XYZ file of N, CA, C and O in Angstrom:
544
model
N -188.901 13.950 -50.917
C -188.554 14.786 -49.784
C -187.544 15.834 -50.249
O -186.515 15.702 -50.910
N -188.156 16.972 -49.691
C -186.861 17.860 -50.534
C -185.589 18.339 -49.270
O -185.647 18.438 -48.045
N -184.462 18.561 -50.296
C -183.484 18.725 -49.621
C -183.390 18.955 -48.183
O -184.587 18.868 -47.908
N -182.815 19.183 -47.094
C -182.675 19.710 -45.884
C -183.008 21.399 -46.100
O -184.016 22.019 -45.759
N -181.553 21.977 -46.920
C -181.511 23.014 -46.820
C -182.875 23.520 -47.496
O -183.572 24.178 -46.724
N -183.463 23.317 -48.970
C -184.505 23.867 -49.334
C -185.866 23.273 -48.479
O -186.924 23.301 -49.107
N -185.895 22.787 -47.210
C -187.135 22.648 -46.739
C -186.653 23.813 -45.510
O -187.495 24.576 -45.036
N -185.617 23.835 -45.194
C -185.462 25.078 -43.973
C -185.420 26.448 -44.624
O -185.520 27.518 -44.024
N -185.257 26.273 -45.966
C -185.474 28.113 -46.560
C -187.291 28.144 -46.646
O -187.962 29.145 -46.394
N -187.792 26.932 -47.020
C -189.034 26.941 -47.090
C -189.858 27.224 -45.349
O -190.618 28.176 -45.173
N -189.630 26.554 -44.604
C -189.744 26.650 -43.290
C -189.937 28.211 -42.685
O -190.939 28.892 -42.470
N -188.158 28.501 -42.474
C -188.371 29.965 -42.261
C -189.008 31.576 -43.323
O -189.040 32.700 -42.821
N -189.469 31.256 -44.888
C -190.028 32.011 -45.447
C -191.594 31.610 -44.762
O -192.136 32.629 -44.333
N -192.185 30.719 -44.625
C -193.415 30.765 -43.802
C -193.648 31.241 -42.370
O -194.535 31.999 -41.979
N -192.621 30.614 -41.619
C -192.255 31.504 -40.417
C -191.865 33.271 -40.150
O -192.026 34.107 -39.262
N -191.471 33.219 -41.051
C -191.757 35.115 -41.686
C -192.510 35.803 -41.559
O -192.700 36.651 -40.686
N -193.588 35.250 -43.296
C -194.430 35.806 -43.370
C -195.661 35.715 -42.657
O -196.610 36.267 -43.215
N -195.873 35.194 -41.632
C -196.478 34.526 -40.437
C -196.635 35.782 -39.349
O -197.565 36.542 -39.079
N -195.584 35.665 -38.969
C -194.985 36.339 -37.899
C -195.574 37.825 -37.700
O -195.101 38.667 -38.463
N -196.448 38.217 -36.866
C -197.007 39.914 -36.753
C -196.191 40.711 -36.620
O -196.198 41.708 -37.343
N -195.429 40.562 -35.856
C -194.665 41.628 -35.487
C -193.315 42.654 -36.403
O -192.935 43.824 -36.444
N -192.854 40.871 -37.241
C -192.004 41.266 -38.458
C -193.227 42.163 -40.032
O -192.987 43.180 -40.682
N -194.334 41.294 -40.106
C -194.737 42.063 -41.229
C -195.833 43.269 -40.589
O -196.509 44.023 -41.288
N -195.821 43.245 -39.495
C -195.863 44.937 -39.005
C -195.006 45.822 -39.220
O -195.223 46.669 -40.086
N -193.933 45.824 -38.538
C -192.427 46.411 -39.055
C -191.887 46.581 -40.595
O -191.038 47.241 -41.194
N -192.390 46.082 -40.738
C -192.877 45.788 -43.034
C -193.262 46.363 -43.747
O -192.841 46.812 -44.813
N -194.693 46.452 -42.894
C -195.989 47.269 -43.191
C -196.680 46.231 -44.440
O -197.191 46.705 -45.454
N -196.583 44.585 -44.131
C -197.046 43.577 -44.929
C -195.638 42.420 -44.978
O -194.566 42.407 -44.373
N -196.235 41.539 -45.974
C -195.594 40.106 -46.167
C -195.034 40.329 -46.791
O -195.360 39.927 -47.908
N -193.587 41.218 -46.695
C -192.840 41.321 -47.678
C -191.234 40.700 -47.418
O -190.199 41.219 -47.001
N -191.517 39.611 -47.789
C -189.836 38.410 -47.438
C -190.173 37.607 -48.657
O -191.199 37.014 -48.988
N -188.962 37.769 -49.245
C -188.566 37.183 -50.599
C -187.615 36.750 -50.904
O -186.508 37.121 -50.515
N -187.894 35.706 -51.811
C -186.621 34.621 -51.924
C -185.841 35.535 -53.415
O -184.720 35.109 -53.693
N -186.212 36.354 -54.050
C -185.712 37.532 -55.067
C -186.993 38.507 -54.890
O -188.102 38.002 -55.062
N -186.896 39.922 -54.544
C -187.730 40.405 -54.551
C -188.097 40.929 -55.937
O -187.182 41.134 -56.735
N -189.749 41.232 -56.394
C -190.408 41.382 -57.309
C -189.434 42.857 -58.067
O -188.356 43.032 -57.498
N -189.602 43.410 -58.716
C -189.158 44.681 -59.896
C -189.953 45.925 -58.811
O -191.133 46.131 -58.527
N -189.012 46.408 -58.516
C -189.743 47.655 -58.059
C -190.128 47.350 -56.439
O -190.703 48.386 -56.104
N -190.101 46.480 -55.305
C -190.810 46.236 -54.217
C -190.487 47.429 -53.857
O -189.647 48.242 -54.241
N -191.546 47.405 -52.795
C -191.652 48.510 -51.612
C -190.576 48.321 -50.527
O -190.259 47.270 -49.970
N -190.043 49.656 -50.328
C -189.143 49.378 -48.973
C -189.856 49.392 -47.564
O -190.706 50.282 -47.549
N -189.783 48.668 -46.333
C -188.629 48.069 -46.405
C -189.271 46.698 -47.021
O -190.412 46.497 -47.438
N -187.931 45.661 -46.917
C -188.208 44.077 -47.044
C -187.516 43.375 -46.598
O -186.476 43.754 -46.059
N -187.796 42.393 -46.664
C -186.537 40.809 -46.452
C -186.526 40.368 -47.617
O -187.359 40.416 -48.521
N -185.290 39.829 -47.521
C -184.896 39.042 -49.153
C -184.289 37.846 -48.317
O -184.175 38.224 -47.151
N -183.824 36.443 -48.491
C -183.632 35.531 -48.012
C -182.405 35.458 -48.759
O -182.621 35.785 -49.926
N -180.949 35.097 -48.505
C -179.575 35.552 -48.940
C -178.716 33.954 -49.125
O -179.170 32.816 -49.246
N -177.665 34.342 -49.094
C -176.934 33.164 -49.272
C -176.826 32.052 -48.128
O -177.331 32.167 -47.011
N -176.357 31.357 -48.418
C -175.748 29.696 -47.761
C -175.070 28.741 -47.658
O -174.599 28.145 -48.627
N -174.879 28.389 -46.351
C -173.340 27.411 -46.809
C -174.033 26.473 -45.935
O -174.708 26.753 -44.944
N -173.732 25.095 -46.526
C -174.088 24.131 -45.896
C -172.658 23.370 -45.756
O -171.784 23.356 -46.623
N -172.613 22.864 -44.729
C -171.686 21.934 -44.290
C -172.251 20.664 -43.382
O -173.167 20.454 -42.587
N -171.197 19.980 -43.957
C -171.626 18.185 -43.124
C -170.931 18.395 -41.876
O -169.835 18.926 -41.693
N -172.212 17.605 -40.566
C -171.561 17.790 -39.258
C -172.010 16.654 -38.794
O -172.381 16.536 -37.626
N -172.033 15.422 -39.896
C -172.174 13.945 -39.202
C -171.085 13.726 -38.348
O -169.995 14.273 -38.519
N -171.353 12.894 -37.373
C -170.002 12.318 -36.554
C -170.623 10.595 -36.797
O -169.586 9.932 -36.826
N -171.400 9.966 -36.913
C -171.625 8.904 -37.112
C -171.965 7.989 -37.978
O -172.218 6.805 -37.760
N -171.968 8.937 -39.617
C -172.619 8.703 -40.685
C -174.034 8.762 -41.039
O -174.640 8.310 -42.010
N -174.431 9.454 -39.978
C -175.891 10.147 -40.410
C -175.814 11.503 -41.135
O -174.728 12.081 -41.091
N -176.652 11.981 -41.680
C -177.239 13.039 -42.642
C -177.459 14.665 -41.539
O -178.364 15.465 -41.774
N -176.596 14.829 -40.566
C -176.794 15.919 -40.109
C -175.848 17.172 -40.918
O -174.740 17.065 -41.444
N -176.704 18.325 -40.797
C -176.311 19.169 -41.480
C -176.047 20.548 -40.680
O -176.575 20.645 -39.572
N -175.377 21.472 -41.096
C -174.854 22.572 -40.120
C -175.467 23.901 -41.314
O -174.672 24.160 -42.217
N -176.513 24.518 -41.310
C -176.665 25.826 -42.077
C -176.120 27.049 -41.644
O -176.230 27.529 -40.516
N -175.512 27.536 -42.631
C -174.824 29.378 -41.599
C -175.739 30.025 -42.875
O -175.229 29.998 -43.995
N -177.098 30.611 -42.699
C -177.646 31.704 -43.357
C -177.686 32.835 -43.118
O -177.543 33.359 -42.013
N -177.974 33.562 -44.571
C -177.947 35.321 -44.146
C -179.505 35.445 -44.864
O -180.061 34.751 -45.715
N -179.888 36.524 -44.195
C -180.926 37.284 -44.231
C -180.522 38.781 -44.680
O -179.490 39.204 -44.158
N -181.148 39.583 -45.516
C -181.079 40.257 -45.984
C -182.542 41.412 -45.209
O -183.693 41.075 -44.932
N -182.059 42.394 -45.101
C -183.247 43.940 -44.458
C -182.475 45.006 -45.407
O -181.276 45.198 -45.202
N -183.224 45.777 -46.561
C -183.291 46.527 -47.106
C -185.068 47.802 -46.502
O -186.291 47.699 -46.403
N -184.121 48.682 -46.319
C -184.668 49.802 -45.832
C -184.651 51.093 -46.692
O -184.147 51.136 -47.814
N -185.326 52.285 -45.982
C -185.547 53.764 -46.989
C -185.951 54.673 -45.949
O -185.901 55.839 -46.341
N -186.240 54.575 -45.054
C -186.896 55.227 -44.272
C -186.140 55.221 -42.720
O -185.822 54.264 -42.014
N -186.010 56.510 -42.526
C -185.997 57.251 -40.774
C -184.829 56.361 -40.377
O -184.961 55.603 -39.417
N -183.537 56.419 -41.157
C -182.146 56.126 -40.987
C -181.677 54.777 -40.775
O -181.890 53.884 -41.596
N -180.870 54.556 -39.398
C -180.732 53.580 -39.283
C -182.039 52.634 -38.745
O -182.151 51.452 -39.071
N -183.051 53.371 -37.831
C -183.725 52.965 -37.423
C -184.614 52.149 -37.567
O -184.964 51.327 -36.720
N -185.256 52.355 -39.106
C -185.936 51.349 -39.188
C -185.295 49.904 -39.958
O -186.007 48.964 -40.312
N -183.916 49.959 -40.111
C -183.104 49.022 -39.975
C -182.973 48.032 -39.014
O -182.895 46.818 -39.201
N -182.953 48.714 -37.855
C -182.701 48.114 -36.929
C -184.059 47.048 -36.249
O -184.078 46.005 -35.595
N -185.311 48.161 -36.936
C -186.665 47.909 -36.112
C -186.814 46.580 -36.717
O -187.090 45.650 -35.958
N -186.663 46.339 -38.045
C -186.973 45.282 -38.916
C -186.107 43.950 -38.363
O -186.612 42.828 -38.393
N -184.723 44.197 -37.847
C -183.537 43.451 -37.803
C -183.915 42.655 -36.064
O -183.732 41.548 -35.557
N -184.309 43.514 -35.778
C -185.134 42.915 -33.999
C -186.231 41.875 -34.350
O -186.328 40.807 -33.746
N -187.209 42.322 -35.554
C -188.451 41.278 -35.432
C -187.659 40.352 -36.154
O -188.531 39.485 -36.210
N -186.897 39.948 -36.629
C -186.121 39.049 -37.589
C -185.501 37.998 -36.334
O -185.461 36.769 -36.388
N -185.060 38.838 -35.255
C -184.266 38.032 -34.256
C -185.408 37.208 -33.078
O -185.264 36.273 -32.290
N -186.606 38.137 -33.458
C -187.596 37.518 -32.650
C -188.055 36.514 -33.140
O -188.125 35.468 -32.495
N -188.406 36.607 -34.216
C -188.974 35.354 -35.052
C -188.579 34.301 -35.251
O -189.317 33.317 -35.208
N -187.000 34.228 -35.587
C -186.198 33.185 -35.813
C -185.484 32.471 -34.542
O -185.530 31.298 -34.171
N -184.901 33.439 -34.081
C -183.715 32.905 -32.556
C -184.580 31.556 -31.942
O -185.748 31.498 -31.559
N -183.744 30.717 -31.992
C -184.595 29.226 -31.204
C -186.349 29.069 -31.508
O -187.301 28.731 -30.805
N -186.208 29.460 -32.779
C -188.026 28.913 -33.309
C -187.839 27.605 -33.455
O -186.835 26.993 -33.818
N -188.877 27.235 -33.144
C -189.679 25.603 -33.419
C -190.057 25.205 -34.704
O -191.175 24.690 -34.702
N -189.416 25.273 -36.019
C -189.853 25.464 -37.497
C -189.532 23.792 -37.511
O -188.858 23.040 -36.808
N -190.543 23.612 -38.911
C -190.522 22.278 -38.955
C -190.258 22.171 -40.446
O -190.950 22.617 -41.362
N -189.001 21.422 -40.513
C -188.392 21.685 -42.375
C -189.059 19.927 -42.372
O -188.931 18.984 -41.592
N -189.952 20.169 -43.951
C -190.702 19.171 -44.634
C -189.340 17.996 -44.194
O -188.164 18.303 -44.392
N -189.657 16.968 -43.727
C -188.781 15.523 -44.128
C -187.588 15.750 -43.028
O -186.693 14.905 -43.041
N -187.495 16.842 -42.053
C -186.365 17.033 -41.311
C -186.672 17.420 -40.085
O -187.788 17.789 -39.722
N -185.588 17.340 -39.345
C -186.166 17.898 -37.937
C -184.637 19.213 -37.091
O -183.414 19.155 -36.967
N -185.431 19.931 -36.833
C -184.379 21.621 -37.016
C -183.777 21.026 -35.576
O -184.551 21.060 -34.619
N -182.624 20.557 -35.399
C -181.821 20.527 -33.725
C -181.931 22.390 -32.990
O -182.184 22.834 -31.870
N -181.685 22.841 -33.948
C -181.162 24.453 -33.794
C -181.580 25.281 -34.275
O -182.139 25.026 -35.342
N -181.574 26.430 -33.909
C -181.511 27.757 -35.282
C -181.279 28.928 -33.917
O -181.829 29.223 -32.856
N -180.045 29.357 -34.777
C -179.497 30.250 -33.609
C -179.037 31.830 -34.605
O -178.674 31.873 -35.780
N -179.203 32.872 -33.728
C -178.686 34.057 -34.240
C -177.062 33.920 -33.914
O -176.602 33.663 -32.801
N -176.158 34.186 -35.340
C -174.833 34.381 -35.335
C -174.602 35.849 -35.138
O -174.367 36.299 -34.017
N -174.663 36.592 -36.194
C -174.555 37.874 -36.735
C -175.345 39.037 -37.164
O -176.110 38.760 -38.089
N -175.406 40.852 -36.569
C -175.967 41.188 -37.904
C -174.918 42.626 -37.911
O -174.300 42.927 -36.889
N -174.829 43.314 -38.973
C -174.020 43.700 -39.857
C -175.141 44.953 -40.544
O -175.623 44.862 -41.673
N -175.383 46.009 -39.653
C -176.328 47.204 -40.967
C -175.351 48.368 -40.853
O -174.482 48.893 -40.157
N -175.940 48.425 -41.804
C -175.201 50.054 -42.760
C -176.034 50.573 -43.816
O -177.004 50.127 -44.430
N -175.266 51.821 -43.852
C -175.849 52.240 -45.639
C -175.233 52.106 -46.564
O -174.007 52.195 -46.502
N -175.929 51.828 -47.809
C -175.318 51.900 -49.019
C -174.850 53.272 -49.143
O -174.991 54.294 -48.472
N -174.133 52.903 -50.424
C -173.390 54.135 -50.995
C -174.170 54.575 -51.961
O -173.557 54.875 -52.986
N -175.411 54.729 -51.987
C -176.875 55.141 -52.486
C -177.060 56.314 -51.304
O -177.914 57.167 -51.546
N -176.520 56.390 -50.383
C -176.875 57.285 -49.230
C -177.892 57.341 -48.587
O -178.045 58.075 -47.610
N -178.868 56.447 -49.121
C -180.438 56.383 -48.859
C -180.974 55.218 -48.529
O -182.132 55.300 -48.117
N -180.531 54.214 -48.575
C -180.674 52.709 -48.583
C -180.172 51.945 -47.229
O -179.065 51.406 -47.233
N -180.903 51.912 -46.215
C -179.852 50.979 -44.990
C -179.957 49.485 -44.943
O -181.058 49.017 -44.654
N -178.860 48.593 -45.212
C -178.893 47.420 -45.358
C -178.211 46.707 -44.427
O -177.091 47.052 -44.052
N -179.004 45.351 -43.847
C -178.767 44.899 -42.739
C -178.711 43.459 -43.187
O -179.682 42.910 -43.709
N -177.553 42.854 -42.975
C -177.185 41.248 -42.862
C -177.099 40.415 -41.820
O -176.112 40.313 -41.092
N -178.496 39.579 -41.686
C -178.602 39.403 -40.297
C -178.313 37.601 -40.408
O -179.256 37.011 -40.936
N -177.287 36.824 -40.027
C -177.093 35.932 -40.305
C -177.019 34.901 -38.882
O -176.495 35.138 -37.793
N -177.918 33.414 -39.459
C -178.088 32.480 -38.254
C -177.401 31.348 -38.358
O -176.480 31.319 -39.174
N -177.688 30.215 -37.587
C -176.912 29.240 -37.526
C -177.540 27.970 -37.575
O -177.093 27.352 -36.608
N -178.234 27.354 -38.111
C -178.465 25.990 -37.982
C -178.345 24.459 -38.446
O -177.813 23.912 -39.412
N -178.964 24.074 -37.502
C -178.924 22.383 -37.386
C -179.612 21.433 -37.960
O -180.692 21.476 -37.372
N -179.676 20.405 -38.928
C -180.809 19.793 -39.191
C -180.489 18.375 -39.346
O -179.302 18.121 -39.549
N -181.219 17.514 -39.296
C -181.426 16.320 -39.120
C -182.088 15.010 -40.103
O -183.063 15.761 -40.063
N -182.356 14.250 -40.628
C -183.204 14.020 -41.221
C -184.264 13.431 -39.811
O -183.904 13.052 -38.697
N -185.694 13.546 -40.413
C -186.473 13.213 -39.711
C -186.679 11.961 -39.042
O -186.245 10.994 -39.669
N -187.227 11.713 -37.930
C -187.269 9.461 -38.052
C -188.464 9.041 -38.090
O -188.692 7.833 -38.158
């Protein structure tokens, strides 16, 4: 059974690339756990993580705070933003099912866009919150 956390990165990269509305906004399945040499803008890249223990009884519950990554090129902030909406649609209180676990949660915390200092690049850190369990 694999980890909590690597079955909920696995979880929501299928829930992603799944999702119409996000790889419309895409213009394809482009969410990556490192993106390829050269990808097309825009994309998702799947970002850092902190896991913390939130047993109260000596069970295996776990607390995830992830970030999501939206790298953009195109028509300003906007299509920053367009990408950063299907991200909130997709994820906010989804029903994802991590291999060997069971998700209590998954909640939108944060998101955070701007441009790089590339002047051309709008990057958006869209970060959630969840819960996991082991399965019974």
């Amino acid at each position: 059974m694999p980890s909590a956390h690597v079955a909920l990165r696995s979880a929501i990269h299928d829930a992603l690339v799944a999702d119409a509305a996000l790889t419309s906004a895409l213009g394809g399945a482009h969410v990556y756990d490192e993106p390829p040499r050269n990808a097309a803008f825009p994309y998702v890249t799947l970002g850092e993580a902190r896991i913390v223990d939130a047993s109260a009884d000596g069970g295996a519950v776990q607390e995830h705070q992830l970030t999501l990554h939206v790298w953009s090129r195109q028509g300003g902030h906007k299509q920053a933003h367009v990408v950063t909406g299907a991200l909130l649609q997709a994820l906010d209180d989804a029903p994802l099912s991590p291999t060997g676990h069971r998700l209590v949660n998954l909640r939108f915390s944060i998101a955070d866009i701007r441009r790089e200092s590339d002047g051309r690049t709008y990057h958006a850190l869209v970060r959630f919150r969840a819960v996991t369990e082991p399965a019974s």
